[in-house]
Structure formats: structure tokens, C-alpha cells
Amino acid sequence: MTIPNWITLSRLLGLPIILYGLHQASSTWHWACFAIFLLAASTDWLDGYLARKLNQVSELGKFLDPLVDKLLILIPLLALIENQTVPAWGVCLILFRELAIAGWRVNQTSITGANIWGKLKTVTQITAVGLLIAPLSGEWSIAALGCFWASVVITLISGVIYVYPSDSSS
């Protein structure tokens, strides 16, 4: 097991705390969840950087990284459904895209890396979940929901572009 793979798996450690904290009425707990989420999300960049820098890119890492990324986004979103912060159907659209692309990848002979839309999807999802977790005032809550819906749209667009990439050779 490589250092980058351990870092990838470390992202999972914060999820039980986030789930517990999001069910507490205390804004202190929600700020703690926000901090843990941002720390975990920041390791996504770190594990990829170290894998390339240390020449430790592995098949296990290629499998684990996107799986853990999906859990890091979807598990807090499920708790936010339960808290009635976001509608279930919006989260289901994200979940559908993620499962569809995971299924699509299983049948591919080679896995392509994330394009700009995939990276934008990740950034908007992390931003949306972070804003939704943070105990923000009214106008910020509206911005957080707007960011959530933007992430849903970008998630769907990135899925379509992943399956049907434009042919730049024509």
C-alpha cells in the first residue's frame, strides 16, 4: 500500500464524524463538520500529487480515489437530505451520474483521466457540500443551494461529455 493510497483512505475517517455532527443542532458541530470536510477534500489533491511525484500511481489508487471521492460527496449529501437541506431528487441525479459513469468505466479498455468538466464537477460539488454543511445565515444559505444546483447541472453535463466526448480529430 502506497502513501498516496493511505491518504486516499484517510478521507473516509472523517465521514462518521461528519454524519454524527450534521445530526447535532449545535453550530459548533456544523463548523467542525465543515472543517473536517474541507480537510478531507483537500487530501484529494494531495494524494494525486504525491502519487505522481513519488511515481506511486497504482491500479489500486486509480480505483480507490474516485470511489472515495464519491463517498466524500454523497454521504454528507444523504445526511443533508435527512436534514431537509437539499431535495432527494437533486442528490439522486448526482448519484445516477456517478453510478452510470462507474458502470461505463467497467466496460472500457482504458480509463481516461478527468477532463476540465470532471474537474469543474469536483470543485462545484466540494464547494456546494462545504457551503451546505457550514451553518451560514439566510442569504448564504440561498447561495449554497444555488451552488448545489449548479453542481447538479455540471455533474450531468460532465457525465454526458465523458460518455460522448467531442472528436477533436475531425
PDB file of C-alpha atoms in Angstrom:
ATOM      1  CA  MET A   1       0.000   0.000   0.000  1.00  0.00           C
ATOM      2  CA  THR A   2       1.467   3.325  -1.061  1.00  0.00           C
ATOM      3  CA  ILE A   3       1.468   6.615   0.848  1.00  0.00           C
ATOM      4  CA  PRO A   4      -0.968   8.186  -1.647  1.00  0.00           C
ATOM      5  CA  ASN A   5      -3.362   5.247  -1.159  1.00  0.00           C
ATOM      6  CA  TRP A   6      -3.219   5.683   2.626  1.00  0.00           C
ATOM      7  CA  ILE A   7      -4.002   9.373   2.175  1.00  0.00           C
ATOM      8  CA  THR A   8      -6.934   8.458  -0.071  1.00  0.00           C
ATOM      9  CA  LEU A   9      -8.302   6.079   2.560  1.00  0.00           C
ATOM     10  CA  SER A  10      -7.792   8.692   5.287  1.00  0.00           C
ATOM     11  CA  ARG A  11     -10.587  10.736   3.673  1.00  0.00           C
ATOM     12  CA  LEU A  12     -13.027   8.102   4.910  1.00  0.00           C
ATOM     13  CA  LEU A  13     -12.067   8.675   8.562  1.00  0.00           C
ATOM     14  CA  GLY A  14     -13.909  11.972   8.773  1.00  0.00           C
ATOM     15  CA  LEU A  15     -17.194  10.709   7.359  1.00  0.00           C
ATOM     16  CA  PRO A  16     -18.589   9.149  10.577  1.00  0.00           C
ATOM     17  CA  ILE A  17     -17.814  12.374  12.457  1.00  0.00           C
ATOM     18  CA  ILE A  18     -19.474  14.437   9.724  1.00  0.00           C
ATOM     19  CA  LEU A  19     -22.553  12.219   9.807  1.00  0.00           C
ATOM     20  CA  TYR A  20     -22.780  12.482  13.568  1.00  0.00           C
ATOM     21  CA  GLY A  21     -22.136  16.231  13.616  1.00  0.00           C
ATOM     22  CA  LEU A  22     -24.700  17.044  10.955  1.00  0.00           C
ATOM     23  CA  HIS A  23     -27.372  15.499  13.161  1.00  0.00           C
ATOM     24  CA  GLN A  24     -26.490  17.800  16.066  1.00  0.00           C
ATOM     25  CA  ALA A  25     -28.286  21.114  16.481  1.00  0.00           C
ATOM     26  CA  SER A  26     -25.098  22.911  17.530  1.00  0.00           C
ATOM     27  CA  SER A  27     -23.495  25.306  15.058  1.00  0.00           C
ATOM     28  CA  THR A  28     -20.168  24.337  16.667  1.00  0.00           C
ATOM     29  CA  TRP A  29     -20.690  20.793  15.426  1.00  0.00           C
ATOM     30  CA  HIS A  30     -21.576  22.046  11.944  1.00  0.00           C
ATOM     31  CA  TRP A  31     -18.443  24.226  11.799  1.00  0.00           C
ATOM     32  CA  ALA A  32     -16.408  21.190  12.901  1.00  0.00           C
ATOM     33  CA  CYS A  33     -18.040  19.145  10.115  1.00  0.00           C
ATOM     34  CA  PHE A  34     -17.210  21.918   7.656  1.00  0.00           C
ATOM     35  CA  ALA A  35     -13.539  21.905   8.742  1.00  0.00           C
ATOM     36  CA  ILE A  36     -13.288  18.103   8.603  1.00  0.00           C
ATOM     37  CA  PHE A  37     -14.928  18.044   5.183  1.00  0.00           C
ATOM     38  CA  LEU A  38     -12.539  20.666   3.791  1.00  0.00           C
ATOM     39  CA  LEU A  39      -9.531  18.856   5.243  1.00  0.00           C
ATOM     40  CA  ALA A  40     -10.691  15.565   3.731  1.00  0.00           C
ATOM     41  CA  ALA A  41     -11.449  17.213   0.381  1.00  0.00           C
ATOM     42  CA  SER A  42      -8.004  18.825   0.299  1.00  0.00           C
ATOM     43  CA  THR A  43      -6.353  15.418   0.529  1.00  0.00           C
ATOM     44  CA  ASP A  44      -7.833  14.587  -2.879  1.00  0.00           C
ATOM     45  CA  TRP A  45      -5.330  16.939  -4.448  1.00  0.00           C
ATOM     46  CA  LEU A  46      -2.522  15.770  -2.152  1.00  0.00           C
ATOM     47  CA  ASP A  47      -2.808  12.044  -2.899  1.00  0.00           C
ATOM     48  CA  GLY A  48      -2.795  12.641  -6.654  1.00  0.00           C
ATOM     49  CA  TYR A  49       0.157  14.997  -6.421  1.00  0.00           C
ATOM     50  CA  LEU A  50       2.169  12.562  -4.291  1.00  0.00           C
ATOM     51  CA  ALA A  51       1.283   9.585  -6.482  1.00  0.00           C
ATOM     52  CA  ARG A  52       2.743  11.381  -9.495  1.00  0.00           C
ATOM     53  CA  LYS A  53       5.670  12.978  -7.634  1.00  0.00           C
ATOM     54  CA  LEU A  54       6.734   9.731  -5.911  1.00  0.00           C
ATOM     55  CA  ASN A  55       5.990   7.653  -9.004  1.00  0.00           C
ATOM     56  CA  GLN A  56       3.447   5.656  -6.965  1.00  0.00           C
ATOM     57  CA  VAL A  57       0.485   5.745  -9.330  1.00  0.00           C
ATOM     58  CA  SER A  58      -1.158   2.344  -8.852  1.00  0.00           C
ATOM     59  CA  GLU A  59      -4.149   0.411 -10.118  1.00  0.00           C
ATOM     60  CA  LEU A  60      -5.470   0.346  -6.548  1.00  0.00           C
ATOM     61  CA  GLY A  61      -5.151   4.130  -6.354  1.00  0.00           C
ATOM     62  CA  LYS A  62      -6.918   4.568  -9.693  1.00  0.00           C
ATOM     63  CA  PHE A  63      -9.786   2.501  -8.281  1.00  0.00           C
ATOM     64  CA  LEU A  64      -9.867   3.905  -4.730  1.00  0.00           C
ATOM     65  CA  ASP A  65      -9.521   7.614  -5.446  1.00  0.00           C
ATOM     66  CA  PRO A  66     -12.733   8.102  -7.457  1.00  0.00           C
ATOM     67  CA  LEU A  67     -14.646   5.746  -5.151  1.00  0.00           C
ATOM     68  CA  VAL A  68     -13.604   7.625  -2.013  1.00  0.00           C
ATOM     69  CA  ASP A  69     -14.303  10.953  -3.760  1.00  0.00           C
ATOM     70  CA  LYS A  70     -17.866   9.818  -4.465  1.00  0.00           C
ATOM     71  CA  LEU A  71     -18.367   8.718  -0.855  1.00  0.00           C
ATOM     72  CA  LEU A  72     -16.970  12.021   0.427  1.00  0.00           C
ATOM     73  CA  ILE A  73     -19.595  13.903  -1.582  1.00  0.00           C
ATOM     74  CA  LEU A  74     -22.577  11.560  -1.423  1.00  0.00           C
ATOM     75  CA  ILE A  75     -22.533  10.631   2.275  1.00  0.00           C
ATOM     76  CA  PRO A  76     -22.829  14.233   3.505  1.00  0.00           C
ATOM     77  CA  LEU A  77     -25.459  14.893   0.826  1.00  0.00           C
ATOM     78  CA  LEU A  78     -27.508  11.964   2.144  1.00  0.00           C
ATOM     79  CA  ALA A  79     -27.343  13.470   5.636  1.00  0.00           C
ATOM     80  CA  LEU A  80     -28.397  16.823   4.159  1.00  0.00           C
ATOM     81  CA  ILE A  81     -31.433  15.126   2.598  1.00  0.00           C
ATOM     82  CA  GLU A  82     -32.350  13.784   6.011  1.00  0.00           C
ATOM     83  CA  ASN A  83     -31.939  17.303   7.486  1.00  0.00           C
ATOM     84  CA  GLN A  84     -34.179  18.611   4.668  1.00  0.00           C
ATOM     85  CA  THR A  85     -31.423  20.911   3.448  1.00  0.00           C
ATOM     86  CA  VAL A  86     -31.418  19.561  -0.122  1.00  0.00           C
ATOM     87  CA  PRO A  87     -34.076  17.673  -2.081  1.00  0.00           C
ATOM     88  CA  ALA A  88     -33.540  13.950  -2.592  1.00  0.00           C
ATOM     89  CA  TRP A  89     -34.163  14.139  -6.332  1.00  0.00           C
ATOM     90  CA  GLY A  90     -31.223  16.514  -6.826  1.00  0.00           C
ATOM     91  CA  VAL A  91     -28.912  14.159  -4.952  1.00  0.00           C
ATOM     92  CA  CYS A  92     -30.355  11.233  -6.929  1.00  0.00           C
ATOM     93  CA  LEU A  93     -29.318  12.953 -10.174  1.00  0.00           C
ATOM     94  CA  ILE A  94     -25.744  13.179  -8.870  1.00  0.00           C
ATOM     95  CA  LEU A  95     -25.866   9.567  -7.681  1.00  0.00           C
ATOM     96  CA  PHE A  96     -27.266   8.406 -11.033  1.00  0.00           C
ATOM     97  CA  ARG A  97     -24.454  10.121 -12.929  1.00  0.00           C
ATOM     98  CA  GLU A  98     -21.778   8.696 -10.652  1.00  0.00           C
ATOM     99  CA  LEU A  99     -23.145   5.146 -10.910  1.00  0.00           C
ATOM    100  CA  ALA A 100     -23.623   5.436 -14.673  1.00  0.00           C
ATOM    101  CA  ILE A 101     -20.041   6.599 -15.223  1.00  0.00           C
ATOM    102  CA  ALA A 102     -18.681   3.928 -12.854  1.00  0.00           C
ATOM    103  CA  GLY A 103     -20.587   1.313 -14.867  1.00  0.00           C
ATOM    104  CA  TRP A 104     -19.373   2.827 -18.130  1.00  0.00           C
ATOM    105  CA  ARG A 105     -15.756   2.675 -16.949  1.00  0.00           C
ATOM    106  CA  VAL A 106     -16.020  -1.042 -16.140  1.00  0.00           C
ATOM    107  CA  ASN A 107     -16.523  -1.787 -19.839  1.00  0.00           C
ATOM    108  CA  GLN A 108     -13.715   0.446 -21.105  1.00  0.00           C
ATOM    109  CA  THR A 109     -10.328  -0.947 -22.092  1.00  0.00           C
ATOM    110  CA  SER A 110      -8.581   2.180 -20.817  1.00  0.00           C
ATOM    111  CA  ILE A 111      -9.648   4.775 -18.287  1.00  0.00           C
ATOM    112  CA  THR A 112      -9.254   8.373 -19.334  1.00  0.00           C
ATOM    113  CA  GLY A 113      -8.355  10.973 -16.761  1.00  0.00           C
ATOM    114  CA  ALA A 114     -10.662  13.752 -15.691  1.00  0.00           C
ATOM    115  CA  ASN A 115     -11.191  16.474 -18.272  1.00  0.00           C
ATOM    116  CA  ILE A 116     -11.953  20.096 -17.409  1.00  0.00           C
ATOM    117  CA  TRP A 117     -15.653  19.240 -16.888  1.00  0.00           C
ATOM    118  CA  GLY A 118     -14.772  16.450 -14.464  1.00  0.00           C
ATOM    119  CA  LYS A 119     -12.527  18.790 -12.510  1.00  0.00           C
ATOM    120  CA  LEU A 120     -15.200  21.503 -12.524  1.00  0.00           C
ATOM    121  CA  LYS A 121     -17.725  18.911 -11.305  1.00  0.00           C
ATOM    122  CA  THR A 122     -15.474  18.029  -8.388  1.00  0.00           C
ATOM    123  CA  VAL A 123     -14.827  21.652  -7.440  1.00  0.00           C
ATOM    124  CA  THR A 124     -18.513  22.612  -7.579  1.00  0.00           C
ATOM    125  CA  GLN A 125     -19.565  19.535  -5.615  1.00  0.00           C
ATOM    126  CA  ILE A 126     -16.978  20.199  -2.894  1.00  0.00           C
ATOM    127  CA  THR A 127     -17.937  23.870  -2.770  1.00  0.00           C
ATOM    128  CA  ALA A 128     -21.655  23.070  -2.605  1.00  0.00           C
ATOM    129  CA  VAL A 129     -21.297  20.429   0.116  1.00  0.00           C
ATOM    130  CA  GLY A 130     -18.980  22.678   2.114  1.00  0.00           C
ATOM    131  CA  LEU A 131     -21.391  25.608   1.930  1.00  0.00           C
ATOM    132  CA  LEU A 132     -24.354  23.385   2.766  1.00  0.00           C
ATOM    133  CA  ILE A 133     -22.581  21.917   5.806  1.00  0.00           C
ATOM    134  CA  ALA A 134     -21.494  25.292   7.192  1.00  0.00           C
ATOM    135  CA  PRO A 135     -24.094  26.928   9.456  1.00  0.00           C
ATOM    136  CA  LEU A 136     -24.474  30.079   7.361  1.00  0.00           C
ATOM    137  CA  SER A 137     -27.015  32.881   7.540  1.00  0.00           C
ATOM    138  CA  GLY A 138     -30.030  33.205   5.225  1.00  0.00           C
ATOM    139  CA  GLU A 139     -28.510  34.820   2.158  1.00  0.00           C
ATOM    140  CA  TRP A 140     -25.563  32.423   2.281  1.00  0.00           C
ATOM    141  CA  SER A 141     -27.967  29.504   2.528  1.00  0.00           C
ATOM    142  CA  ILE A 142     -29.549  30.654  -0.731  1.00  0.00           C
ATOM    143  CA  ALA A 143     -26.094  30.860  -2.326  1.00  0.00           C
ATOM    144  CA  ALA A 144     -25.286  27.369  -1.003  1.00  0.00           C
ATOM    145  CA  LEU A 145     -28.440  25.949  -2.613  1.00  0.00           C
ATOM    146  CA  GLY A 146     -27.614  27.766  -5.844  1.00  0.00           C
ATOM    147  CA  CYS A 147     -24.172  26.211  -5.765  1.00  0.00           C
ATOM    148  CA  PHE A 148     -25.761  22.805  -5.121  1.00  0.00           C
ATOM    149  CA  TRP A 149     -27.988  23.133  -8.198  1.00  0.00           C
ATOM    150  CA  ALA A 150     -25.049  24.374 -10.277  1.00  0.00           C
ATOM    151  CA  SER A 151     -23.111  21.284  -9.183  1.00  0.00           C
ATOM    152  CA  VAL A 152     -26.037  19.050 -10.203  1.00  0.00           C
ATOM    153  CA  VAL A 153     -26.113  20.612 -13.683  1.00  0.00           C
ATOM    154  CA  ILE A 154     -22.318  20.469 -14.108  1.00  0.00           C
ATOM    155  CA  THR A 155     -22.302  16.877 -12.824  1.00  0.00           C
ATOM    156  CA  LEU A 156     -24.814  15.862 -15.502  1.00  0.00           C
ATOM    157  CA  ILE A 157     -23.004  17.793 -18.251  1.00  0.00           C
ATOM    158  CA  SER A 158     -19.671  16.225 -17.294  1.00  0.00           C
ATOM    159  CA  GLY A 159     -21.253  12.770 -17.448  1.00  0.00           C
ATOM    160  CA  VAL A 160     -22.591  13.339 -20.948  1.00  0.00           C
ATOM    161  CA  ILE A 161     -19.247  14.739 -22.093  1.00  0.00           C
ATOM    162  CA  TYR A 162     -17.421  11.762 -20.537  1.00  0.00           C
ATOM    163  CA  VAL A 163     -19.583   9.255 -22.422  1.00  0.00           C
ATOM    164  CA  TYR A 164     -19.804  11.276 -25.650  1.00  0.00           C
ATOM    165  CA  PRO A 165     -16.526  13.210 -25.934  1.00  0.00           C
ATOM    166  CA  SER A 166     -16.180  15.575 -28.856  1.00  0.00           C
ATOM    167  CA  ASP A 167     -13.910  14.216 -31.550  1.00  0.00           C
ATOM    168  CA  SER A 168     -11.113  16.772 -31.837  1.00  0.00           C
ATOM    169  CA  SER A 169      -9.518  14.890 -34.738  1.00  0.00           C
ATOM    170  CA  SER A 170     -12.241  15.811 -37.280  1.00  0.00           C
TER     171      SER A 170
END
